[in-house]
Amino acid sequence: PTIAHLALASAAERHARLDQVVFALPRELPHKSFEGASPKQRIDMLMAAPEGQPGRAAVLTDGGLFIEISRELRNLHRPGAEIFLVCGKDAAQRIAAWDYGGGPSFADQLQEFTLLVGDREGRYLPDSRWGERVQALFLPDELAAVSSAKLRQRRRRNEDWQALTVPAVARLIEQWNLYR
């Protein structure tokens, strides 16, 4: 988790007046592979990332598609709870264009959650087809290029990477000697 992930969570909290932010980590993603850290290490980093911020939790999900994550989160909350999923512009573009085969289309999935999308290397402009079910979150420009991939890349090159995450996560990365 990076400072951009935490900024996205805070922006979502303000935008939608959320009761709780849950960082959900899928065991597997259908559109991207994990590298460098085990699922246990990843969940430990997610739990450490908020550093004492109230109303934050982390869970490991079995499903990797947003609809699967949404359904799992719904089962953890009170009946009728509204689910907001948060991601960056790059992920939103990927999931909106994803071929879901025989599964529900992206438009159908949006009946079960609202997608909040943060800027990432440029402003995100939601497609008007999705109506209010996809909403833009504005982040400071200096966070647009912050990513986990950039953190891992900088760590491998022995460049400054600690500024891209919070101290608790940086300590875990160093303790486990990750991303070398």
Coordinates of C-alpha atoms in Angstrom, one line a residue:
P1 CA 0.0 0.0 0.0
T2 CA 1.2 3.5 -0.9
I3 CA 0.4 7.0 0.2
A4 CA -1.8 7.2 -2.9
H5 CA -3.9 4.3 -1.7
L6 CA -4.4 6.0 1.7
A7 CA -5.2 9.3 0.0
L8 CA -7.8 7.5 -2.2
A9 CA -9.4 6.0 1.0
S10 CA -9.6 9.4 2.6
A11 CA -11.0 11.0 -0.5
A12 CA -13.7 8.3 -0.7
E13 CA -14.5 8.8 2.9
R14 CA -15.1 12.5 2.4
H15 CA -16.8 12.1 -0.9
A16 CA -19.4 9.5 0.1
R17 CA -19.4 10.0 3.9
L18 CA -18.5 6.4 4.6
D19 CA -18.9 4.7 7.9
Q20 CA -15.9 2.5 7.4
V21 CA -13.1 1.9 4.8
V22 CA -12.2 -1.7 4.2
F23 CA -9.0 -2.4 2.3
A24 CA -9.9 -5.5 0.3
L25 CA -7.1 -7.7 -1.0
P26 CA -8.1 -10.5 -3.4
R27 CA -6.3 -13.7 -3.1
E28 CA -6.0 -13.6 -6.9
L29 CA -6.7 -11.0 -9.5
P30 CA -8.0 -12.0 -13.0
H31 CA -6.4 -9.1 -14.8
K32 CA -3.0 -8.8 -13.0
S33 CA -0.5 -10.9 -11.1
F34 CA 0.9 -10.2 -7.7
E35 CA 4.7 -10.2 -7.3
G36 CA 7.1 -10.2 -4.4
A37 CA 5.0 -10.6 -1.3
S38 CA 2.9 -13.5 0.0
P39 CA -0.9 -12.9 0.6
K40 CA -0.1 -13.0 4.4
Q41 CA 2.5 -10.3 4.0
R42 CA 0.2 -8.2 1.8
I43 CA -2.6 -8.3 4.3
D44 CA -0.2 -7.5 7.1
M45 CA 0.9 -4.4 5.2
L46 CA -2.7 -3.4 4.6
M47 CA -3.4 -3.7 8.3
A48 CA -0.4 -1.6 9.1
A49 CA -1.0 1.1 6.5
P50 CA -3.7 3.2 8.2
E51 CA -1.4 3.6 11.3
G52 CA -4.1 4.2 13.9
Q53 CA -6.7 5.8 11.7
P54 CA -10.1 4.8 13.1
G55 CA -12.8 3.2 10.9
R56 CA -10.3 1.3 8.8
A57 CA -10.0 -2.5 8.3
A58 CA -8.4 -4.9 5.9
V59 CA -9.8 -8.2 4.6
L60 CA -8.5 -10.9 2.3
T61 CA -11.2 -11.8 -0.3
D62 CA -11.7 -15.0 -2.2
G63 CA -13.0 -13.3 -5.3
G64 CA -11.0 -11.0 -7.5
L65 CA -13.6 -9.4 -9.7
F66 CA -15.2 -6.3 -8.3
I67 CA -18.7 -7.9 -8.2
E68 CA -17.2 -10.8 -6.2
I69 CA -15.5 -8.4 -3.8
S70 CA -18.7 -6.4 -3.4
R71 CA -20.7 -9.4 -2.5
E72 CA -18.2 -10.6 0.0
L73 CA -18.1 -7.2 1.6
R74 CA -21.9 -7.0 1.7
N75 CA -21.9 -10.3 3.7
L76 CA -19.6 -8.6 6.3
H77 CA -21.9 -5.6 6.9
R78 CA -25.5 -4.9 7.9
P79 CA -28.2 -5.8 5.4
G80 CA -28.8 -2.9 3.0
A81 CA -25.4 -1.4 3.5
E82 CA -24.3 0.5 0.4
I83 CA -21.0 -0.7 -1.0
F84 CA -18.6 1.7 -2.6
L85 CA -15.5 0.3 -4.3
V86 CA -12.5 2.6 -4.8
C87 CA -9.8 2.3 -7.4
G88 CA -7.5 4.3 -9.6
K89 CA -8.2 5.4 -13.1
D90 CA -6.0 2.7 -14.6
A91 CA -8.0 -0.1 -12.8
A92 CA -11.3 1.5 -13.6
Q93 CA -10.5 1.5 -17.3
R94 CA -9.4 -2.1 -17.1
I95 CA -12.5 -3.4 -15.3
A96 CA -15.0 -1.3 -17.5
A97 CA -13.5 -2.8 -20.6
W98 CA -12.9 -6.3 -19.2
D99 CA -14.5 -9.3 -21.1
Y100 CA -16.7 -10.9 -18.4
G101 CA -17.7 -13.8 -20.7
G102 CA -20.9 -15.2 -19.5
G103 CA -20.9 -13.2 -16.3
P104 CA -22.7 -10.0 -15.6
S105 CA -21.6 -7.1 -17.7
F106 CA -19.9 -4.1 -16.1
A107 CA -23.2 -2.1 -16.3
D108 CA -25.0 -5.0 -14.6
Q109 CA -22.4 -5.2 -11.9
L110 CA -22.8 -1.5 -11.1
Q111 CA -26.3 -2.3 -9.8
E112 CA -24.5 -3.8 -6.7
F113 CA -21.9 -1.1 -5.9
T114 CA -20.9 2.4 -6.7
L115 CA -17.4 2.8 -8.1
L116 CA -15.3 5.7 -6.9
V117 CA -12.4 6.4 -9.2
G118 CA -9.3 8.4 -8.3
D119 CA -7.1 10.3 -10.7
R120 CA -4.1 8.5 -11.9
E121 CA -1.8 10.1 -14.5
G122 CA -4.6 12.4 -15.6
R123 CA -8.1 13.3 -14.6
Y124 CA -10.7 10.6 -14.6
L125 CA -13.9 11.4 -16.5
P126 CA -16.7 8.8 -15.9
D127 CA -18.5 7.6 -18.9
S128 CA -22.0 9.1 -18.9
R129 CA -23.5 5.6 -19.6
W130 CA -22.8 4.7 -16.0
G131 CA -24.6 7.7 -14.5
E132 CA -24.0 8.2 -10.8
R133 CA -22.8 4.6 -10.3
V134 CA -19.2 5.7 -11.3
Q135 CA -17.9 8.9 -9.7
A136 CA -14.6 10.7 -9.9
L137 CA -12.4 11.3 -6.9
F138 CA -9.9 14.1 -7.2
L139 CA -6.4 13.6 -5.8
P140 CA -3.5 16.0 -5.6
D141 CA -1.4 16.0 -8.8
E142 CA 1.7 14.9 -6.8
L143 CA 0.0 11.5 -6.0
A144 CA -1.0 10.7 -9.6
A145 CA 2.2 8.9 -10.4
V146 CA 2.5 7.1 -7.0
S147 CA 2.0 3.4 -7.4
S148 CA 3.0 0.1 -5.8
A149 CA 4.8 -0.8 -9.1
K150 CA 6.9 2.4 -8.7
L151 CA 7.6 1.6 -5.1
R152 CA 8.9 -1.9 -6.0
Q153 CA 10.9 -0.5 -8.9
R154 CA 12.6 2.2 -6.8
R155 CA 13.4 -0.4 -4.1
R156 CA 15.0 -2.7 -6.6
R157 CA 17.1 0.2 -7.9
N158 CA 18.1 1.4 -4.4
E159 CA 16.3 4.7 -5.0
D160 CA 14.2 6.6 -2.5
W161 CA 11.1 4.5 -2.1
Q162 CA 10.1 5.1 1.6
A163 CA 8.3 8.3 0.8
L164 CA 5.8 6.4 -1.4
T165 CA 4.4 4.6 1.7
V166 CA 3.9 5.1 5.4
P167 CA 6.6 4.3 7.9
A168 CA 4.9 1.2 9.3
V169 CA 4.7 -0.4 5.8
A170 CA 8.3 0.6 5.0
R171 CA 9.5 -1.1 8.2
L172 CA 7.7 -4.4 7.1
I173 CA 9.1 -4.2 3.6
E174 CA 12.6 -3.8 5.0
Q175 CA 12.0 -6.5 7.7
W176 CA 10.9 -9.0 5.1
N177 CA 13.5 -7.8 2.6
L178 CA 10.8 -7.5 -0.1
Y179 CA 11.1 -6.2 -3.7
R180 CA 14.9 -6.5 -4.0

